Amino acid sequence: MREARRIALLFSLLSISFQFGGVAAQTESETDADCPPLINATDAYTGIGQLRAYSSCTAWLFDTPGPGSAPAFALTAGHCVVLYGGRRYATEVLVGAAPGFRWRVIFNYFVDTVESQQSVDVAEISYATMSGDDLAVLRLNATKEDLRSRGLTFLPLAEEVPAENEEMRVVGIPFCPRVYPRYMRETAVCHRAGVSDVIEHSWYGFDRLSNNCTGIHGGHSGGPVLNKEGKAYGVLGTGALHATSDQCGLHMPCEVEKDSDGGTSLDTDRVYSSNVTALPACFDEATGTLELQREECYLRESASAEEGAARAVILSDVRSPTKSENVTWSVALDTSSVVEVRYKTGRAGLVDCRHDQGYSDPLPVSDLEAGQPLEALPVPEEEGSHVLCVLGGSGNSTHPEQPVSSPSMVIVRVDNTPPQKGPEITTAGRWVRLHYDPPEIARIRYATVAPDEGCPPANEENSNAYRPYWWRFRVTEPQRLCTLSADSADNWQLSPIATDLPGWSPQGIE
C-alpha cells in the first residue's frame, strides 16, 4: 500500500506540474505499475473516450471553430475506423462515409467515474485515411454545446509542434498487460523526438512526429499527444515498443532513412503520431462544419475534394514480405476511379513519391489484351523495403490528375534470407512448446531423434522426416529436437537446429 501511494503521488505531481487533468490511482487488481489508471482531477480529460468501432481505440473531442450549435467532432487514428485487410484501405481516403453499426465513443472514462460515463454515437466518418497520415475525423451525433452541458471538455489544439526534446505526454485507454478492467491512462513525462517518414506493413506515413514515451499499448491508438501546456498537437498512430525483431512489419514500424543508401531502420524507443496543428483551417468558422474543399485545408488534396478528381485505389498486390524470385507487383487498380496512371518505383529512402520527377508517362489502366499496366511489373531483387508510387488520371484535361502531394503507395519488403535462429522452447511437465515469432519465425517443422543421433537432412527427399508444428508435443524420454523454421517470406532454414531435451521427471523436464 505504501508503494501504491508513492506511485500515485508521483503521477499526481507530474500531472500538477504539467497542468494536465488526471491523477494516477492504484487499484488492487493492478499488477502493472507501467499503466496506472487515472481518477478525474480537473475535468480536463472528460472529452477523451473509448472508441468502439472495428477495433477498440481512443478518440477525443477537439475544439473546432464555429458556434456552440455546430456539430461536435472527435479525432482518432485512421486505422481504427478503416478495415485494413487489403491494399484498397491503404490507398483509399474515406469522405462522408457511414459508420458501422452502433459505433460510439464512451467519454469520462476514469476509474472513479464508471457511473457517469457518457456515450455518444458516431454519425459520420467525415474523413479517414491510412495513406500518408493515420487520421480520422468523426462527426458525432451531438452539438458542441450539448456535450459541454453534459460536462465534457474539448481539448484545444496547439498552434505548432513542440521543439525537439520538449516535454509532452500521451493519454489513452489501452489494453495494459495483466490489467483489467480498462480505464484512461496517462504516460509519464516524455519528450518529443524528430520527424520521419515511417513504413509499417502496407502503409507509408509522411512526416510522422516521434517521441520516446513508454507504457504505450494496444488501445492507445487515436489518443491525443499533448504538449506541456496540455494542448494537443498529434494523434497517436503506432510504435515499435513491443517489437520482437529488427524487421519492419505490423506493429513494428520502421523509419525511412533518406540518405545516399536509403533503406529503413527500426527504433524500439519510438512512438509515432500524425500532426494535427493545422486542422482548424479545414473548418468553416461561421458554421463549424468540416469543409475539405477550403484552399487552406491540408486534407483537401488527399481527399480529392475537387469534383471529378481522380485517385488510384489499389485493390491487390504482392504479399509482403516476399522473396524476389519471379515475383511481380501484381497490382490491380479500381477501374471505376481512374482510366490512366503514372507510376515509379524505388528503394525506400531513395524514391520520393511526392516529387514529380521519375514518374512514367500516362498508361491506360484497362487493356483487354495487355492487362493492367502494373500487374506484370517485377519486384526488385535487392533486399529491403521498396515503394511503388501511383498517380491516377481521369483521361480528361478538364478534371485534375491525382495530386503528386498525395500519391497512392504500395510497400513491399524483399527478404531472401532464411531465419538465423530457431524458435524459443519452453516446457511444462511432459509438454514442450515451440514459440512463433513473426516475421522471422512464422512456420516451424520439427523432428525428434535419439540423443546420440544426428538431425535428418533438410531436403526434399527427406521432407517427411519433419512434421509441421501446431501447438505442443509430449516428451517422456531423453530426445534430440531438430527444428526447421521459415520466415513470413517463406525462406526456410537450410540446416536444422538441434536441441537436447532430457526426459520427464515429476518435477518436469530438467
Short mmCIF file of N, CA and C in Angstrom, two decimals, residues 427-431 502-510:
data_model
loop_
_atom_site.label_atom_id
_atom_site.label_comp_id
_atom_site.label_asym_id
_atom_site.label_seq_id
_atom_site.Cartn_x
_atom_site.Cartn_y
_atom_site.Cartn_z
N THR A 427 9.01 -25.53 -21.62
CA THR A 427 8.48 -26.82 -21.19
C THR A 427 7.57 -26.63 -19.99
N ALA A 428 6.60 -27.53 -19.88
CA ALA A 428 5.69 -27.57 -18.72
C ALA A 428 5.32 -29.02 -18.49
N GLY A 429 5.89 -29.63 -17.44
CA GLY A 429 5.66 -31.05 -17.22
C GLY A 429 6.21 -31.86 -18.37
N ARG A 430 5.37 -32.73 -18.93
CA ARG A 430 5.79 -33.55 -20.07
C ARG A 430 5.74 -32.78 -21.40
N TRP A 431 5.16 -31.59 -21.41
CA TRP A 431 4.86 -30.90 -22.65
C TRP A 431 5.95 -29.92 -23.06
N PRO A 502 16.14 -33.40 -22.08
CA PRO A 502 16.19 -34.51 -21.11
C PRO A 502 14.81 -35.13 -20.94
N GLY A 503 14.75 -36.26 -20.34
CA GLY A 503 13.47 -36.93 -20.13
C GLY A 503 12.64 -36.24 -19.06
N TRP A 504 11.39 -36.69 -18.95
CA TRP A 504 10.46 -36.11 -17.99
C TRP A 504 10.68 -36.69 -16.60
N SER A 505 10.53 -35.85 -15.58
CA SER A 505 10.54 -36.28 -14.18
C SER A 505 9.34 -35.64 -13.50
N PRO A 506 8.98 -36.09 -12.30
CA PRO A 506 7.84 -35.46 -11.61
C PRO A 506 7.99 -33.96 -11.45
N GLN A 507 9.22 -33.46 -11.50
CA GLN A 507 9.44 -32.01 -11.38
C GLN A 507 9.44 -31.33 -12.74
N GLY A 508 9.21 -32.11 -13.81
CA GLY A 508 9.23 -31.53 -15.14
C GLY A 508 10.52 -31.84 -15.85
N ILE A 509 10.69 -31.33 -17.06
CA ILE A 509 11.92 -31.53 -17.82
C ILE A 509 13.02 -30.72 -17.18
N GLU A 510 14.15 -31.36 -16.89
CA GLU A 510 15.21 -30.68 -16.16
C GLU A 510 16.46 -30.54 -17.02
#
